PDB file of C-alpha atoms in Angstrom:
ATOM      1  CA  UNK A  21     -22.779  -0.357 -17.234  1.00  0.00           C
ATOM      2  CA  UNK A  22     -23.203  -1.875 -14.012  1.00  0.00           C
ATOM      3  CA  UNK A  23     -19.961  -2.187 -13.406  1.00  0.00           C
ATOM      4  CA  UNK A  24     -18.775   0.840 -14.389  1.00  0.00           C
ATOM      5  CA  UNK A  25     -21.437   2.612 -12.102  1.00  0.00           C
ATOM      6  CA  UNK A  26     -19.464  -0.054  -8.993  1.00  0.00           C
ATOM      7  CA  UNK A  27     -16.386   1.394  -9.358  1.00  0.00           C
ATOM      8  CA  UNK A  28     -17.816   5.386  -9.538  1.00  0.00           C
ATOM      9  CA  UNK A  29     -19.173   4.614  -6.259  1.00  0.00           C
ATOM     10  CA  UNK A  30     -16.110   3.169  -5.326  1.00  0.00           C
ATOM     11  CA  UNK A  31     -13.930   5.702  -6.029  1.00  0.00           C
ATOM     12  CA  UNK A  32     -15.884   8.536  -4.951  1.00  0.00           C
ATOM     13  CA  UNK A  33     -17.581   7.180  -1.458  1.00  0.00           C
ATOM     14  CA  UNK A  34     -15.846   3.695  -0.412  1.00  0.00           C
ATOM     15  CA  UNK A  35     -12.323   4.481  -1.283  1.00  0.00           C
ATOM     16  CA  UNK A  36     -12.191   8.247  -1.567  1.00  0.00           C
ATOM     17  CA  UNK A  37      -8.943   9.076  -2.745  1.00  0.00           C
ATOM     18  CA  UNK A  38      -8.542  11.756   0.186  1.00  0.00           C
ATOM     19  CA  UNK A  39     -10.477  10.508   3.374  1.00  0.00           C
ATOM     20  CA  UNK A  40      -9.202   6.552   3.053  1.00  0.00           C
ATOM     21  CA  UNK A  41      -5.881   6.354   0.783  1.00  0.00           C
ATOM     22  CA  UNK A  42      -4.640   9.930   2.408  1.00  0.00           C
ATOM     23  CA  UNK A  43      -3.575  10.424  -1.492  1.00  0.00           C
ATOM     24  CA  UNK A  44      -3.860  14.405  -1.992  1.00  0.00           C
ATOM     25  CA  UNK A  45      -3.441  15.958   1.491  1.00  0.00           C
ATOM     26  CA  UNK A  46      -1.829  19.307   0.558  1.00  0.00           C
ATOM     27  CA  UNK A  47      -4.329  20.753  -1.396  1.00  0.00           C
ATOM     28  CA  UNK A  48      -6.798  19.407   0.977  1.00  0.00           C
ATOM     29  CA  UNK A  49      -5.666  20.701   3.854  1.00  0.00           C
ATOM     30  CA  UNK A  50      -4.641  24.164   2.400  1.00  0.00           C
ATOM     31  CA  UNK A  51      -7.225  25.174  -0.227  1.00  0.00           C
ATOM     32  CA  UNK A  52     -10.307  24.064   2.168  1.00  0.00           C
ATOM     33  CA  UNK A  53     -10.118  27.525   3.841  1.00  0.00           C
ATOM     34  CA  UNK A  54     -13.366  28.763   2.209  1.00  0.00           C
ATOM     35  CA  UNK A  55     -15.991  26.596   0.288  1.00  0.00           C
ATOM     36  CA  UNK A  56     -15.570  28.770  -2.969  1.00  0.00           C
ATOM     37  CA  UNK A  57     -11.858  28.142  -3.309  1.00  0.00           C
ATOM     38  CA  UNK A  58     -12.564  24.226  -2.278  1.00  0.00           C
ATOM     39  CA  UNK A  59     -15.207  24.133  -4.932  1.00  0.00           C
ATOM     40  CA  UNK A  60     -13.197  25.626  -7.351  1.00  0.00           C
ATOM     41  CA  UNK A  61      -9.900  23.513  -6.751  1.00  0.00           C
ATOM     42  CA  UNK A  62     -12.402  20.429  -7.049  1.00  0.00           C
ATOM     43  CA  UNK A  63     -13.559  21.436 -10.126  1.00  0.00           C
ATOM     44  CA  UNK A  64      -9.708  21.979 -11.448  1.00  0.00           C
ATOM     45  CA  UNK A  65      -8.838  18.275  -9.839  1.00  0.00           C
ATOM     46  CA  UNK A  66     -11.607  16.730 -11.787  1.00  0.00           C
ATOM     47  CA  UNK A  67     -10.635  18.295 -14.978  1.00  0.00           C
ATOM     48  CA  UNK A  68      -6.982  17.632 -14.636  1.00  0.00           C
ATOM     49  CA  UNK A  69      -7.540  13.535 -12.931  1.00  0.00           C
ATOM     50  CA  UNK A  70     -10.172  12.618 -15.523  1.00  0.00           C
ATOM     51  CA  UNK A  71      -8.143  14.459 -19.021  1.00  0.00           C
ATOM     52  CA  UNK A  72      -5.040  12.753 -16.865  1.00  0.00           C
ATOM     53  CA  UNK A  73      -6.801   9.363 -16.630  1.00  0.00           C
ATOM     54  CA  UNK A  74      -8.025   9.512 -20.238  1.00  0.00           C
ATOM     55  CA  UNK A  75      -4.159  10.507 -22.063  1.00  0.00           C
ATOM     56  CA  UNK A  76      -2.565   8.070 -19.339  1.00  0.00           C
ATOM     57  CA  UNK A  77      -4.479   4.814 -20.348  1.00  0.00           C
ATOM     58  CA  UNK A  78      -4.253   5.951 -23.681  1.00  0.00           C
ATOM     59  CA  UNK A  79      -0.440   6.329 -24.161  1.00  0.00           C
ATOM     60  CA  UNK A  80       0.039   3.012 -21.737  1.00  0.00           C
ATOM     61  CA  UNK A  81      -2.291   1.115 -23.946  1.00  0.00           C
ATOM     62  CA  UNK A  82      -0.854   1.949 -27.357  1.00  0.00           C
ATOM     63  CA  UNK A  83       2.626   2.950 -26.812  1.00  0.00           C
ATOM     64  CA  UNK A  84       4.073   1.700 -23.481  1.00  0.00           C
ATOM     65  CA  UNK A  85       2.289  -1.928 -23.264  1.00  0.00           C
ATOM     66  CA  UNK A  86       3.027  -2.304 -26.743  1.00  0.00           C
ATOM     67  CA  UNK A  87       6.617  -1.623 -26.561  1.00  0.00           C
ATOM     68  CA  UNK A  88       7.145  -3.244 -23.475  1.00  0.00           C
ATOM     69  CA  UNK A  89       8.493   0.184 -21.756  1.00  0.00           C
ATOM     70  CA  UNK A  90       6.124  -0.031 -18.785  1.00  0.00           C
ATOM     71  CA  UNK A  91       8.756   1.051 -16.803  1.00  0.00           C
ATOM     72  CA  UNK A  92       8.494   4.560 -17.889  1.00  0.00           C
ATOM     73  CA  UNK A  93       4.889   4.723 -17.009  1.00  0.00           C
ATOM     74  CA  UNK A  94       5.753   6.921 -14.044  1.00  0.00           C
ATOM     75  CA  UNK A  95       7.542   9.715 -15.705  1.00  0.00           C
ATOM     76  CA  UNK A  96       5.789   9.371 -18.612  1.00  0.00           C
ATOM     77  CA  UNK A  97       2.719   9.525 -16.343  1.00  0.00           C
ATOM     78  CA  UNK A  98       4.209  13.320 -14.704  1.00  0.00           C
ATOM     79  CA  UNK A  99       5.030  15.140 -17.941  1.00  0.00           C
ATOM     80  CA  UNK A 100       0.928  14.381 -19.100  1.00  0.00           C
ATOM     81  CA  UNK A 101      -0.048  15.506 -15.881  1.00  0.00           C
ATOM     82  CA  UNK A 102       2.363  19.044 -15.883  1.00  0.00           C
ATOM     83  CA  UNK A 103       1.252  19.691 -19.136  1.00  0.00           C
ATOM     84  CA  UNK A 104      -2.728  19.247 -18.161  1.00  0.00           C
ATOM     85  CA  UNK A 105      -1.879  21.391 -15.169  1.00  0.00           C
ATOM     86  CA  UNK A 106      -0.090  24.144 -17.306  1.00  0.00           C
ATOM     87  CA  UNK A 107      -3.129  24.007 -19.632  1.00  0.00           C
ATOM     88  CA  UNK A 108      -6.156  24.602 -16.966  1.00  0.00           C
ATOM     89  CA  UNK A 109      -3.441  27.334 -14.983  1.00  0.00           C
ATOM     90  CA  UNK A 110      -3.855  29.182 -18.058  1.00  0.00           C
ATOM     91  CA  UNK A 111      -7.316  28.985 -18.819  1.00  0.00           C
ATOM     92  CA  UNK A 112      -7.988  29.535 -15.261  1.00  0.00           C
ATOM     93  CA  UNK A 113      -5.528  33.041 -15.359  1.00  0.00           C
ATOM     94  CA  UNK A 114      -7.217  33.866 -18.772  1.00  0.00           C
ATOM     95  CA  UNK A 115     -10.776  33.387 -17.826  1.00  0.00           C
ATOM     96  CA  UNK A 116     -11.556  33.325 -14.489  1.00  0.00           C
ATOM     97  CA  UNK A 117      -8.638  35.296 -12.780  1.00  0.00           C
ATOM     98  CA  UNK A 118     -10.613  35.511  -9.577  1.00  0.00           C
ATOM     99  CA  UNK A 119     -10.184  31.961  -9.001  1.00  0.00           C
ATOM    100  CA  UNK A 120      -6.992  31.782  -9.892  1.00  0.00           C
ATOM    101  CA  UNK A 121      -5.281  34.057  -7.108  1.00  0.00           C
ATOM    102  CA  UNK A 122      -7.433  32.611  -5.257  1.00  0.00           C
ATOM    103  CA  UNK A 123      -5.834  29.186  -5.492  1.00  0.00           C
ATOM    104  CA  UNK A 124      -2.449  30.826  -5.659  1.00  0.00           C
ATOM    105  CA  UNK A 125       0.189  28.343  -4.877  1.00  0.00           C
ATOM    106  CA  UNK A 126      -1.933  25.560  -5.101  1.00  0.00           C
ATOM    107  CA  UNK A 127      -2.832  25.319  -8.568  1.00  0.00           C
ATOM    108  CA  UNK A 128       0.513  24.171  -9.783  1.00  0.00           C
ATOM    109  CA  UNK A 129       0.362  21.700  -6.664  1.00  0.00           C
ATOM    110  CA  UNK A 130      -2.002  20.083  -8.462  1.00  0.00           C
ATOM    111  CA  UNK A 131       0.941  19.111 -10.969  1.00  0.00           C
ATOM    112  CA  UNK A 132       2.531  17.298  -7.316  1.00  0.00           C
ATOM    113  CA  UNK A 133      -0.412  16.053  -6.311  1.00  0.00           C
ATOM    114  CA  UNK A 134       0.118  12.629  -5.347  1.00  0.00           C
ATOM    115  CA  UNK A 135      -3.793  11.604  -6.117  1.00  0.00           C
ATOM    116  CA  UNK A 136      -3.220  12.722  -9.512  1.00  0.00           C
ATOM    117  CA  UNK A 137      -0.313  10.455 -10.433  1.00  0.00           C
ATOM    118  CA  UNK A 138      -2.286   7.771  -8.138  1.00  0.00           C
ATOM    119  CA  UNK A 139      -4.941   7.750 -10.261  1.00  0.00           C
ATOM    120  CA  UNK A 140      -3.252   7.275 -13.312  1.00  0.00           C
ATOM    121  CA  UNK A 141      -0.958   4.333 -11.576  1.00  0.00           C
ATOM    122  CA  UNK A 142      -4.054   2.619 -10.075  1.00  0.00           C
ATOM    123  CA  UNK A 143      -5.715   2.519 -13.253  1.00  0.00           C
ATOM    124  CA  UNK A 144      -2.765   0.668 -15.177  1.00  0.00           C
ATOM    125  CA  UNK A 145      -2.059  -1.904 -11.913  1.00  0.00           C
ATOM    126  CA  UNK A 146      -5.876  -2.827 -11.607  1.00  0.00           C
ATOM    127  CA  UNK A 147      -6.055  -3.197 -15.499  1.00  0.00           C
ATOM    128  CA  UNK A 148      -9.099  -1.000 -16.355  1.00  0.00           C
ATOM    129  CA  UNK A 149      -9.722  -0.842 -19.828  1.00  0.00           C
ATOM    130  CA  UNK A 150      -9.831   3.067 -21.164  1.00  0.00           C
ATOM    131  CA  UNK A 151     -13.496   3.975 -20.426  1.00  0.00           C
ATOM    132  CA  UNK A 152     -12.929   2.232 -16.938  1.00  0.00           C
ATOM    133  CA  UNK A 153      -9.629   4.610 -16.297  1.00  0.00           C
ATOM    134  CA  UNK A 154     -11.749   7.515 -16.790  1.00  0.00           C
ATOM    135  CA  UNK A 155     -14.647   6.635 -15.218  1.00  0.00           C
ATOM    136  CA  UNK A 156     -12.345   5.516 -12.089  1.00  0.00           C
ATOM    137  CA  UNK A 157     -10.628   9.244 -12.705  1.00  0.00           C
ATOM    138  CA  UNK A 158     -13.612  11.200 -12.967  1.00  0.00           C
ATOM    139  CA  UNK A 159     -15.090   9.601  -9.752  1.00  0.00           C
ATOM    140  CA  UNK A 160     -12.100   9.634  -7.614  1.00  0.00           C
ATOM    141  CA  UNK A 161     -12.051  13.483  -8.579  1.00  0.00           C
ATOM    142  CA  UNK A 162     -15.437  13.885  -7.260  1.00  0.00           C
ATOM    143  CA  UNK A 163     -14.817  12.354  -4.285  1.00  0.00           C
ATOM    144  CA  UNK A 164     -12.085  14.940  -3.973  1.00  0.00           C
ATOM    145  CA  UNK A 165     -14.142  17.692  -4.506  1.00  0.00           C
ATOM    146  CA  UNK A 166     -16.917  16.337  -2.080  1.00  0.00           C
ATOM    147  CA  UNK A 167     -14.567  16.020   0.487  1.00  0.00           C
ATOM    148  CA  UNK A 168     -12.890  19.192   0.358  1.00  0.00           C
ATOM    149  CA  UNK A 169     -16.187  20.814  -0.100  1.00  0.00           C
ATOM    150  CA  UNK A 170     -17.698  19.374   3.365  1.00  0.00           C
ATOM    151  CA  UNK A 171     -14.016  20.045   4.942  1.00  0.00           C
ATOM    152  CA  UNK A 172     -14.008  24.018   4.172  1.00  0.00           C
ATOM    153  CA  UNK A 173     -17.855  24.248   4.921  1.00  0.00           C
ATOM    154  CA  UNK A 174     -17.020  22.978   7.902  1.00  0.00           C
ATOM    155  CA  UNK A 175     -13.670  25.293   8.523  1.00  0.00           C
ATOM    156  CA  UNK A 176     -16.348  27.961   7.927  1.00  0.00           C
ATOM    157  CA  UNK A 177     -18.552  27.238  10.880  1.00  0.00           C
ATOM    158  CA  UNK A 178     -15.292  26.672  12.863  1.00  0.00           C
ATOM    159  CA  UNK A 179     -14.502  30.245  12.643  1.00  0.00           C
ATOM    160  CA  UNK A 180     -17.101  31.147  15.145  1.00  0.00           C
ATOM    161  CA  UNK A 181     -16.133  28.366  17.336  1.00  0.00           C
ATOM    162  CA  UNK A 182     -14.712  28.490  20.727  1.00  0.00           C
ATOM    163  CA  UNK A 183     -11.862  26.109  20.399  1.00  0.00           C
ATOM    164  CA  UNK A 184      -9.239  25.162  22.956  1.00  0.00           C
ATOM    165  CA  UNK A 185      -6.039  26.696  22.363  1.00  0.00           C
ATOM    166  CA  UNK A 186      -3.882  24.143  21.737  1.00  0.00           C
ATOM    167  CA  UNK A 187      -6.553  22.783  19.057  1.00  0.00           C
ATOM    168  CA  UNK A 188      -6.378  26.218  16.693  1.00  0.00           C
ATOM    169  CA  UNK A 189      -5.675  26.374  13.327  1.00  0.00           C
ATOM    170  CA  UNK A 190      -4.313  22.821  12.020  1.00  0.00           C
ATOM    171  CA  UNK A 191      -4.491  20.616  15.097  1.00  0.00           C
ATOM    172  CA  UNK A 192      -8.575  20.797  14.764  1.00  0.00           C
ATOM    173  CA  UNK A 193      -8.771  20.744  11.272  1.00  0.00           C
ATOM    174  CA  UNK A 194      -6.622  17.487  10.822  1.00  0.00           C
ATOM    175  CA  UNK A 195      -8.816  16.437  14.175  1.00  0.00           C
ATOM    176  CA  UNK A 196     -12.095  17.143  11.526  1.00  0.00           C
ATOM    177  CA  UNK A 197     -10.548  15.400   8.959  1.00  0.00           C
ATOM    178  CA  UNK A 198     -10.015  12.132  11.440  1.00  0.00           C
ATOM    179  CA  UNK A 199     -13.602  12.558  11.972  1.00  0.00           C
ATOM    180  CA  UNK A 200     -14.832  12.614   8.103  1.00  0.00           C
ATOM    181  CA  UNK A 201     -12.423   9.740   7.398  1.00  0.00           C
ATOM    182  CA  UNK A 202     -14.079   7.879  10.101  1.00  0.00           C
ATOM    183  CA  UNK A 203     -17.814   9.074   8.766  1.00  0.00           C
ATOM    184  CA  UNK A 204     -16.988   8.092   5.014  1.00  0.00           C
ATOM    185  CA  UNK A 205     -15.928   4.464   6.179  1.00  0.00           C
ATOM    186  CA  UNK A 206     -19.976   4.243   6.563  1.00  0.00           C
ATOM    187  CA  UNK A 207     -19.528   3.981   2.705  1.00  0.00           C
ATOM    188  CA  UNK A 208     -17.880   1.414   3.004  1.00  0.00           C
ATOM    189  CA  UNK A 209     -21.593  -1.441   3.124  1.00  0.00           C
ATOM    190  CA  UNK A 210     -22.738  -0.014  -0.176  1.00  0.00           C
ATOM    191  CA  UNK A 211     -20.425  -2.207  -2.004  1.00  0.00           C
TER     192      UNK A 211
END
């Protein structure tokens, strides 16, 4: 148990997927507008990296390994992650259509999201066993949603910022980002 709880902390804090492996950006940077929308892409990412994590060790572990075709792990790895994306894009439209224009565009990025596939990759080159793939996913998903959570909080208070104008819009938000990446490598003495 122990160990498990090592990596959670890993993933989510020391190694976040976002601030420290830059694994993820897009969404990041364009669905951390308001802290709503963040929370509610987080919540989608965890979903989609910890179902992805579970099916992914899964189909390496019984079919792939076995059969010695670990060299389709990476498409294999994509068509379980479009279909988990197609499933939560229509829940999402079906019951809870608010958040779903309100991610717009960015809901099927989560099918190209490289910390998606990353996860699932990591998980097969570090060898975690099944219930350490999801743990790994479900962590690295929080620490996702925690940092896009902070990022549009902060976005918010920006608003009413005076900030040079050469620094508006993305200059001072990648600028914050810097900053959070640099705050989150504080983490880094807890393991």
């Amino acid at each position: 148990m122990a160990h498990l709880i090592i990596i959670a902390i890993g993933s989510a804090l020391v190694s976040n997927v976002v601030l420290s492996q830059f694994l993820g950006l897009c969404p990041f940077l364009g669905v951390s507008k308001k802290t709503d929308t963040a929370l509610g892409m987080g919540t989608a990412v965890i979903f989609v990296i910890t179902l992805a994590s579970l099916v992914a060790a899964l189909i390496y572990k019984f079919i792939l390994d076995p059969l010695g075709l670990d060299y389709l792990k990476t498409i294999v790895f994509i068509l379980v992650i479009a279909a988990l994306v197609q499933f939560v894009e229509m829940f999402l439209k079906k019951f809870i259509p608010s958040l779903y224009e309100a991610l717009g565009v960015y809901l099927p990025l989560i099918t190209t999201n490289c910390a998606v596939l990353g996860v699932a990759i990591n998980n097969v080159q570090d060898g975690y066993t099944i219930p350490e793939s999801v743990v790994n996913g479900f962590a690295t998903a929080v620490g996702f949603t925690i940092a896009i959570v902070i990022l549009a909080g902060i976005r918010e208070k920006m608003e009413y910022n005076d900030v040079p104008e050469a620094f508006k819009g993305m200059p001072i938000v990648l600028v914050t980002a810097g900053l959070m990446a640099i705050a989150f490598c504080g983490f880094s003495g807890l393991l």
